[in-house]
mmCIF file of C-alpha atoms in Angstrom:
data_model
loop_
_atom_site.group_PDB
_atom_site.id
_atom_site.type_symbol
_atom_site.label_atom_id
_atom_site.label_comp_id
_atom_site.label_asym_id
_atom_site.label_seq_id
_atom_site.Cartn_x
_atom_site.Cartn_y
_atom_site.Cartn_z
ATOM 1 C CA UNK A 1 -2.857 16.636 -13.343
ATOM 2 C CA UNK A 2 -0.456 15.904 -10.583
ATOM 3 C CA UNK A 3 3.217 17.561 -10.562
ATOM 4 C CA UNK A 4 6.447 17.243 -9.190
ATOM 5 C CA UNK A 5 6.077 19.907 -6.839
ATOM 6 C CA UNK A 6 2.197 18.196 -5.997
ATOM 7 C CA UNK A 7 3.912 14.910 -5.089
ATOM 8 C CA UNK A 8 6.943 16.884 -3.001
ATOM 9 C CA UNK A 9 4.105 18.748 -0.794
ATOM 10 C CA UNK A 10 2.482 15.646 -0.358
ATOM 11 C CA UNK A 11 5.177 13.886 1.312
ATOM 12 C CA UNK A 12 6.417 16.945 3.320
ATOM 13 C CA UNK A 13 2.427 17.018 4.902
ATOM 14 C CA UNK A 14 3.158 13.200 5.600
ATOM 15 C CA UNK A 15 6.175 13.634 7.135
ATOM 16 C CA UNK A 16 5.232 16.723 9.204
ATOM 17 C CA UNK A 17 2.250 14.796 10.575
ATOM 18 C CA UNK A 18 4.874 12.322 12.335
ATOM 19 C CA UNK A 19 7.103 15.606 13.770
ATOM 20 C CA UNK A 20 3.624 17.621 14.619
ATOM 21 C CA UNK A 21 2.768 14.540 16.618
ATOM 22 C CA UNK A 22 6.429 14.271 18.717
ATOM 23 C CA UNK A 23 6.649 18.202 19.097
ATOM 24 C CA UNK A 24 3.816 21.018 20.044
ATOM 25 C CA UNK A 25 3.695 24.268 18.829
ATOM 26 C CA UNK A 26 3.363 24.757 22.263
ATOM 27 C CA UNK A 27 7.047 23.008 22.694
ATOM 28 C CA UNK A 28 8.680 24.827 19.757
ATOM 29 C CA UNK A 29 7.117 28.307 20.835
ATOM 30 C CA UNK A 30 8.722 27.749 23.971
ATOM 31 C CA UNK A 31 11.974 27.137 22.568
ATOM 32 C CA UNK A 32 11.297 30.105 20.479
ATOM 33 C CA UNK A 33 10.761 32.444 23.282
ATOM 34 C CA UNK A 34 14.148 31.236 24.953
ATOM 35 C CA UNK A 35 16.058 32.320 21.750
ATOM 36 C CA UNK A 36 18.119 35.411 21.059
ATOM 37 C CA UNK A 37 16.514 37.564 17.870
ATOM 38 C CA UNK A 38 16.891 36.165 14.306
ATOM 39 C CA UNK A 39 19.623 38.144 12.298
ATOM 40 C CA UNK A 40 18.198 40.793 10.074
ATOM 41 C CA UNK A 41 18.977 39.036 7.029
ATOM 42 C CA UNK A 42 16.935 41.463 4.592
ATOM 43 C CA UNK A 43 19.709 44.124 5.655
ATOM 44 C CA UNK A 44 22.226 41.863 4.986
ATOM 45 C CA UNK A 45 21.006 40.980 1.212
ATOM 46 C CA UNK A 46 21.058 44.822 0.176
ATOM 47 C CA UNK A 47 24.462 44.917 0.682
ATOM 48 C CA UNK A 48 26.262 46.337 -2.144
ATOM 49 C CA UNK A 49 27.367 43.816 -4.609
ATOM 50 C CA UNK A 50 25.861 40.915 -5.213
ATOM 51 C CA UNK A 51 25.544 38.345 -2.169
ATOM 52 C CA UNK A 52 25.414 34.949 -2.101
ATOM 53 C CA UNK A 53 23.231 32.308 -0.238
ATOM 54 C CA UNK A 54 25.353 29.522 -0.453
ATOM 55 C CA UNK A 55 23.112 26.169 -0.319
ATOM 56 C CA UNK A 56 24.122 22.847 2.120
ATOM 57 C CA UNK A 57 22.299 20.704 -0.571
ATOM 58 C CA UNK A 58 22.699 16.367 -0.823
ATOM 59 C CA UNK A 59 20.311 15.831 -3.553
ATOM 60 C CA UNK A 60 17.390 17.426 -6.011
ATOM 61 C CA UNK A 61 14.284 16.161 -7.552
ATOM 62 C CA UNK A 62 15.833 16.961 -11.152
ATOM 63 C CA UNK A 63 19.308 15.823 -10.335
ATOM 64 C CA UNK A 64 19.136 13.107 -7.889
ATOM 65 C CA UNK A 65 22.410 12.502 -5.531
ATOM 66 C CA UNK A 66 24.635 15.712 -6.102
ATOM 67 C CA UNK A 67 27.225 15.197 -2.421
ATOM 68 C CA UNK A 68 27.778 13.099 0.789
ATOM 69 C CA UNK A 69 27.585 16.048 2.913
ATOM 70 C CA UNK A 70 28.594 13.982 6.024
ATOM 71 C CA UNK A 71 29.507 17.604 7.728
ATOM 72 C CA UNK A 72 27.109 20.160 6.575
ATOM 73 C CA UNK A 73 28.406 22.491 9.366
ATOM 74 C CA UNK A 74 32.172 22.179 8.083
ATOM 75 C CA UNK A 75 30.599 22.557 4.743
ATOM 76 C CA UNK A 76 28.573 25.912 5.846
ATOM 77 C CA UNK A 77 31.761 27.414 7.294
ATOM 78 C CA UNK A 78 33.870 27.254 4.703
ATOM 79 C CA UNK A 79 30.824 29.094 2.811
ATOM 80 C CA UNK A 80 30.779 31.771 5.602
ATOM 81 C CA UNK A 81 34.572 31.860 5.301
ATOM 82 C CA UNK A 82 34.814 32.580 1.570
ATOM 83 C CA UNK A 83 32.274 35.722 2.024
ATOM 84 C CA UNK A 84 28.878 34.138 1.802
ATOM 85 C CA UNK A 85 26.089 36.346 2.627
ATOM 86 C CA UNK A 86 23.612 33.711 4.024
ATOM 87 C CA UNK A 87 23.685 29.328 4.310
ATOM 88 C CA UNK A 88 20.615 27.548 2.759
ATOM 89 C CA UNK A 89 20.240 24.174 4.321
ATOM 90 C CA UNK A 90 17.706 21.726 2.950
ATOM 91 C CA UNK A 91 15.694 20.171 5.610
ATOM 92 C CA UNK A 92 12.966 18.465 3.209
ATOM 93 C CA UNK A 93 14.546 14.775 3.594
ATOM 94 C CA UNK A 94 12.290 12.292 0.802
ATOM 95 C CA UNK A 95 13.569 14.640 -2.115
ATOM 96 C CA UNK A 96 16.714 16.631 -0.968
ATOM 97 C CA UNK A 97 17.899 14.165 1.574
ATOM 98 C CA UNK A 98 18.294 16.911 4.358
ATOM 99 C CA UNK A 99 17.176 17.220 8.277
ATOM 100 C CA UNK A 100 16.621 19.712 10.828
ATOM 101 C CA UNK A 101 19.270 18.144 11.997
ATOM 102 C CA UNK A 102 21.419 19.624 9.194
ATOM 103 C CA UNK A 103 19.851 22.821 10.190
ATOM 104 C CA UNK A 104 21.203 22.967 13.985
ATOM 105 C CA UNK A 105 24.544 21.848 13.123
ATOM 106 C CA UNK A 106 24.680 24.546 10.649
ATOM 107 C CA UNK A 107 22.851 27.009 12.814
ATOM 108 C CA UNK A 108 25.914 26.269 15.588
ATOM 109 C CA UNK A 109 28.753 26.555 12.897
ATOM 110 C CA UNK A 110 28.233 30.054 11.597
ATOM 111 C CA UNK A 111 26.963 33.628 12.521
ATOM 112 C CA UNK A 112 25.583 34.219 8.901
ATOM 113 C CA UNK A 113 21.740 34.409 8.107
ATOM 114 C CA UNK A 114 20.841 31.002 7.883
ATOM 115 C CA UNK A 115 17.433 29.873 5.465
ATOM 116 C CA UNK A 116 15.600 26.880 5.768
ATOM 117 C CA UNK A 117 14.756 25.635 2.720
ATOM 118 C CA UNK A 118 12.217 23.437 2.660
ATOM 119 C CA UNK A 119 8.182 23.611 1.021
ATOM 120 C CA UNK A 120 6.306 25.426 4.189
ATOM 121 C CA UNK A 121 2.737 24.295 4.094
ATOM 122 C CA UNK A 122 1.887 25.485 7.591
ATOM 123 C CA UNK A 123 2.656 27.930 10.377
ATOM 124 C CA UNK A 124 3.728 25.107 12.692
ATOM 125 C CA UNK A 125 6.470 24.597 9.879
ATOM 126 C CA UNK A 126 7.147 28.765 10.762
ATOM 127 C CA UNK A 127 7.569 28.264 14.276
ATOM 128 C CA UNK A 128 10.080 24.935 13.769
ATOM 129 C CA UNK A 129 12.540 26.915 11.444
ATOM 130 C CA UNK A 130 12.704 29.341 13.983
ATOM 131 C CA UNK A 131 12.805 27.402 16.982
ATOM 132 C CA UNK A 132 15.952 25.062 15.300
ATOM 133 C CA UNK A 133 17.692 28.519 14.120
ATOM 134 C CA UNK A 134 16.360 29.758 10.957
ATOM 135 C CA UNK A 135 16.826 33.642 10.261
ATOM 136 C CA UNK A 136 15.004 33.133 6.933
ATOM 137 C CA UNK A 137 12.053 31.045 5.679
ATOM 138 C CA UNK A 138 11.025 30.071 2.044
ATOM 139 C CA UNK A 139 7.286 30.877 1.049
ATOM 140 C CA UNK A 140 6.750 29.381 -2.636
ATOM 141 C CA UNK A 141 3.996 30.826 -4.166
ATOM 142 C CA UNK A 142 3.180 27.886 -6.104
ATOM 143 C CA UNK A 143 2.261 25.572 -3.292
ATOM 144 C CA UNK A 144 0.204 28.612 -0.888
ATOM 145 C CA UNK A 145 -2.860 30.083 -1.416
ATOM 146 C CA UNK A 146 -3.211 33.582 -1.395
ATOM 147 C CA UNK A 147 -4.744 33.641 2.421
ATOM 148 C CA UNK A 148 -1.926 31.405 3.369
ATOM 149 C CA UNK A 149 1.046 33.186 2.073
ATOM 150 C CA UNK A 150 -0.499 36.372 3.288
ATOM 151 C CA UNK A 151 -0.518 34.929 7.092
ATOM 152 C CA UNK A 152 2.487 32.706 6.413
ATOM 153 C CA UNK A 153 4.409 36.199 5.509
ATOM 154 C CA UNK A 154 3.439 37.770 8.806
ATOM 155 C CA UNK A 155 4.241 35.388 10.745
ATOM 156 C CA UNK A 156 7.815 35.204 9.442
ATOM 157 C CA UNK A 157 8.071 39.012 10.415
ATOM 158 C CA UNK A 158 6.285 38.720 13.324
ATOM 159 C CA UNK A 159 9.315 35.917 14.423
ATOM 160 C CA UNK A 160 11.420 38.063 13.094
ATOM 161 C CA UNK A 161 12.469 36.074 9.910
ATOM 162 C CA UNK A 162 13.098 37.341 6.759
ATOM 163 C CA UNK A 163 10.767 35.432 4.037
ATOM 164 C CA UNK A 164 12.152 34.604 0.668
ATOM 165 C CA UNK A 165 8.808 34.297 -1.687
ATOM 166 C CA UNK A 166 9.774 32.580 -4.257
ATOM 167 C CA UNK A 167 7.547 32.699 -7.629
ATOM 168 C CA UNK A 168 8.533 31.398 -11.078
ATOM 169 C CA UNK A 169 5.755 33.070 -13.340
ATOM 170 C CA UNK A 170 3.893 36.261 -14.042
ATOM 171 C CA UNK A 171 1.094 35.629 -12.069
ATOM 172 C CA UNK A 172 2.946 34.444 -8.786
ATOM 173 C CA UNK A 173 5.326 37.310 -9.386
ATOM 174 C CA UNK A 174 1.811 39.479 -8.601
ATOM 175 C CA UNK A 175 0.609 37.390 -6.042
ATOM 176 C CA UNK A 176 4.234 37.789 -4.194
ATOM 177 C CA UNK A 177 3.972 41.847 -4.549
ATOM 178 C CA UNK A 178 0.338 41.578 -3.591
ATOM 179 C CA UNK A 179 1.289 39.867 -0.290
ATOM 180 C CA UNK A 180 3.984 42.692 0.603
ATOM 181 C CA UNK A 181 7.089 40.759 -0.003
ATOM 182 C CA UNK A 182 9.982 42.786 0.386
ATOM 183 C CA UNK A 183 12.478 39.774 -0.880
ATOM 184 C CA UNK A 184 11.437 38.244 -3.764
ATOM 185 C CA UNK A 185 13.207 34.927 -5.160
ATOM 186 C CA UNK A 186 13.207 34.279 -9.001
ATOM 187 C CA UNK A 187 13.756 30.259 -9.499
ATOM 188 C CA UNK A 188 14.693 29.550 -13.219
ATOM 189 C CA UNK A 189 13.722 25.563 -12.216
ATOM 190 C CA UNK A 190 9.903 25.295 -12.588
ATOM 191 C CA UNK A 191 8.690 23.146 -9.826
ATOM 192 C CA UNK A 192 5.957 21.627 -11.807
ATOM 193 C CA UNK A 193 8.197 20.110 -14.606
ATOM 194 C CA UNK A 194 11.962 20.799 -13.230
ATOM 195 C CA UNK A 195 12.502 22.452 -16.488
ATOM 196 C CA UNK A 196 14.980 25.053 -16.250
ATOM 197 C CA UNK A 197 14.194 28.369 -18.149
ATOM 198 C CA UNK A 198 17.418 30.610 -17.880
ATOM 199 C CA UNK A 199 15.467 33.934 -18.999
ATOM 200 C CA UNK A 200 12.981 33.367 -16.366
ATOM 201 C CA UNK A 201 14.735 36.267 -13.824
ATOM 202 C CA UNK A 202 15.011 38.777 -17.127
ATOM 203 C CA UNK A 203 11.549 38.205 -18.221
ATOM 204 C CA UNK A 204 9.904 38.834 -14.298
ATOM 205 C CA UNK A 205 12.807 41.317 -13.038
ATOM 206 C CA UNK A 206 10.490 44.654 -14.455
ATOM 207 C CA UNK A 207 7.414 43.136 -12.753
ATOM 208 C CA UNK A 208 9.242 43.298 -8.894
ATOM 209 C CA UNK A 209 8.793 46.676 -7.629
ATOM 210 C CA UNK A 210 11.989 48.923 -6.648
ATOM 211 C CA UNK A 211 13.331 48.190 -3.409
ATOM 212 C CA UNK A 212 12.728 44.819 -3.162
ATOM 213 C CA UNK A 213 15.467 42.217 -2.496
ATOM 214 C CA UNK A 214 15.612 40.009 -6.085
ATOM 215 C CA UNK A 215 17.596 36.502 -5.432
ATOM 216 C CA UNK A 216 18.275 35.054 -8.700
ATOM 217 C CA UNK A 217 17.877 31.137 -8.057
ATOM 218 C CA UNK A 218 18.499 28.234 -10.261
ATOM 219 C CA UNK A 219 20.300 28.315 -13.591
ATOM 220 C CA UNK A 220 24.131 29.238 -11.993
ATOM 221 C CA UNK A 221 26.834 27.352 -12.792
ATOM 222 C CA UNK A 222 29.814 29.867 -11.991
ATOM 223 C CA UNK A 223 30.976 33.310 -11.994
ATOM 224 C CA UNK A 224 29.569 34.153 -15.737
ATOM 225 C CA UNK A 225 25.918 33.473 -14.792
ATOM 226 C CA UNK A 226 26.469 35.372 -11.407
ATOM 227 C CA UNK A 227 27.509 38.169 -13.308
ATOM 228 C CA UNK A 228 24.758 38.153 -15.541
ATOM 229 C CA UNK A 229 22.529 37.781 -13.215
ATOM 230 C CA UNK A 230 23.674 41.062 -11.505
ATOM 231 C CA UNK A 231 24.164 42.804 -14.416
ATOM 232 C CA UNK A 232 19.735 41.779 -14.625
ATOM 233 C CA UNK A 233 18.954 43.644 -11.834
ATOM 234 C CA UNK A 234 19.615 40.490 -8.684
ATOM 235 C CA UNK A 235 21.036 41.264 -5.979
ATOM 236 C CA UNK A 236 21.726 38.613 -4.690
ATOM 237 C CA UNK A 237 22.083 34.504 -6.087
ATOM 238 C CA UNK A 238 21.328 31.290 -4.319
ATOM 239 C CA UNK A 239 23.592 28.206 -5.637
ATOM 240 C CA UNK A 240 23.540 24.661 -4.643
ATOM 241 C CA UNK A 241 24.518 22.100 -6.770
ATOM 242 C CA UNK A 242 27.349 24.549 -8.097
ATOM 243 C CA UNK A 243 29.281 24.635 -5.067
ATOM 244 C CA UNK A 244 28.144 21.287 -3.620
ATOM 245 C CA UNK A 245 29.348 19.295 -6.482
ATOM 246 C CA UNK A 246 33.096 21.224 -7.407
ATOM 247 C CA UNK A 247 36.001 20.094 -5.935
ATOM 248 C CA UNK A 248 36.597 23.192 -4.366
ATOM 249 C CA UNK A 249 33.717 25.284 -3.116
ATOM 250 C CA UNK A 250 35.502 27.726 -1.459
ATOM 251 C CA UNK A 251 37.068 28.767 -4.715
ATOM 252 C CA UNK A 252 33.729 28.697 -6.123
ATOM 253 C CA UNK A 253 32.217 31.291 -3.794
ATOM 254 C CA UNK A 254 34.556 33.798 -3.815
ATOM 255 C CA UNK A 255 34.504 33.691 -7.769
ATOM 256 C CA UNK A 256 30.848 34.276 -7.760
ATOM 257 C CA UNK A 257 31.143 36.743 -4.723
ATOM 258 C CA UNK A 258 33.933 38.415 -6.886
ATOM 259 C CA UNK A 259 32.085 38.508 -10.373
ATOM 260 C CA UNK A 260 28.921 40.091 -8.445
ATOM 261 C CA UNK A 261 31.139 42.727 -7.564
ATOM 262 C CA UNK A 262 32.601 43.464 -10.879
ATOM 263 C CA UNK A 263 29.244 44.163 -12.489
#
């Protein structure tokens, strides 16, 4: 049976298939090779306290339209201003309405880690996050096979990238510690029904090994669920809709920034 995150992946290989025939690898390894290093944002994550990826987001599968957005790198800065650890910017553009484009801008605004978020499917995909900026990659377990997030994962390193494995289950929990992940991101939201289970990151916290990164994602509304979150084990949270949709996202930021700290 087909699912949400089936028909997202679909339409990410469609789209890809247009960029893949406008750029090389050949072009964006170029580019790559012309760049100064990614920023070590693993170090940056195990930070005391609890950090913060603070997500440029437009729209969601589960949620539809959540912001204009018109300046994402505005938007970004003030993140980075308030004491984000790291920007997420959406690039996938049928579902979350965003663009590498969003990514440059954003890249060019701020001197935080920056993550592309988006549903890698191939190395190519590896190569254009770093080539536009990216100091972090998303692997999702749920969409790779084991052989593919295996290479996927070294070739993050081996750009320098940090890669956030995301799993939402047990058995991709394993399959993310199999591969050697040293970041691991819980997401509350399954991507096959866009359910959100808010014990999700308690239930598969005892199953990540010590010493690696755990982002709590999905399932944070404010401060409180920060701090619980921390409290859990994360240490660190990515929030979108949160701090995309409030009226004051600065604010917002340094609440959750502050209620990491208090835990």
């Amino acid at each position: 049976m087909s699912t949400v995150l089936d028909a997202i992946v679909a339409g990410v290989r469609e789209d890809l298939a247009v960029r893949t025939e406008q750029v090389s690898q050949s072009d964006l390894e170029r580019r790559v090779a012309d760049l100064p290093a990614a920023i070590d944002a693993e170090q940056r994550l195990r930070a005391p306290g609890l950090s913060l990826i603070a997500e440029v987001k437009r729209a969601s599968p589960s949620k539809g339209h959540l912001a204009e957005i018109a300046d994402p790198a505005s938007l970004a800065s003030t993140y980075a201003d308030a004491g984000a650890t790291a920007i997420s910017v959406l690039t996938e553009q049928r579902r979350f309405h965003g663009t590498l484009a969003d990514l440059d801008s954003v890249r060019a605004a701020v001197s935080v880690p920056v993550l592309r978020k988006d549903f890698m499917v191939t190395d190519y995909q590896l190569w254009e996050a770093r080539a536009h900026g990216a100091d972090i990659i998303l692997l999702i377990v749920a969409s790779l096979t084991d052989d593919e997030l295996a290479r996927m994962h070294a070739l993050a390193h081996e750009l320098g990238m940090t890669a956030l494995v995301e799993v939402h289950d047990e058995g991709e929990t394993q399959r993310a510690v199999d591969a050697g992940a040293s970041v691991i991101g819980v997401n509350a939201r399954n991507l096959k029904t866009l359910e959100v289970h808010r014990d999700t990151f308690s239930r598969l916290v005892p199953l990540i090994p010590p010493g690696v990164v755990k982002v709590a994602e999905s399932g944070v509304a404010g401060a409180a669920d920060a701090a619980l979150y921390a409290v859990q084990g994360a240490d660190a949270v990515l929030v979108g809709e949160a701090l995309v949709s409030g009226a004051d996202p600065a604010a917002a930021v340094r609440e959750i920034v502050a209620a990491g700290a208090g835990s």
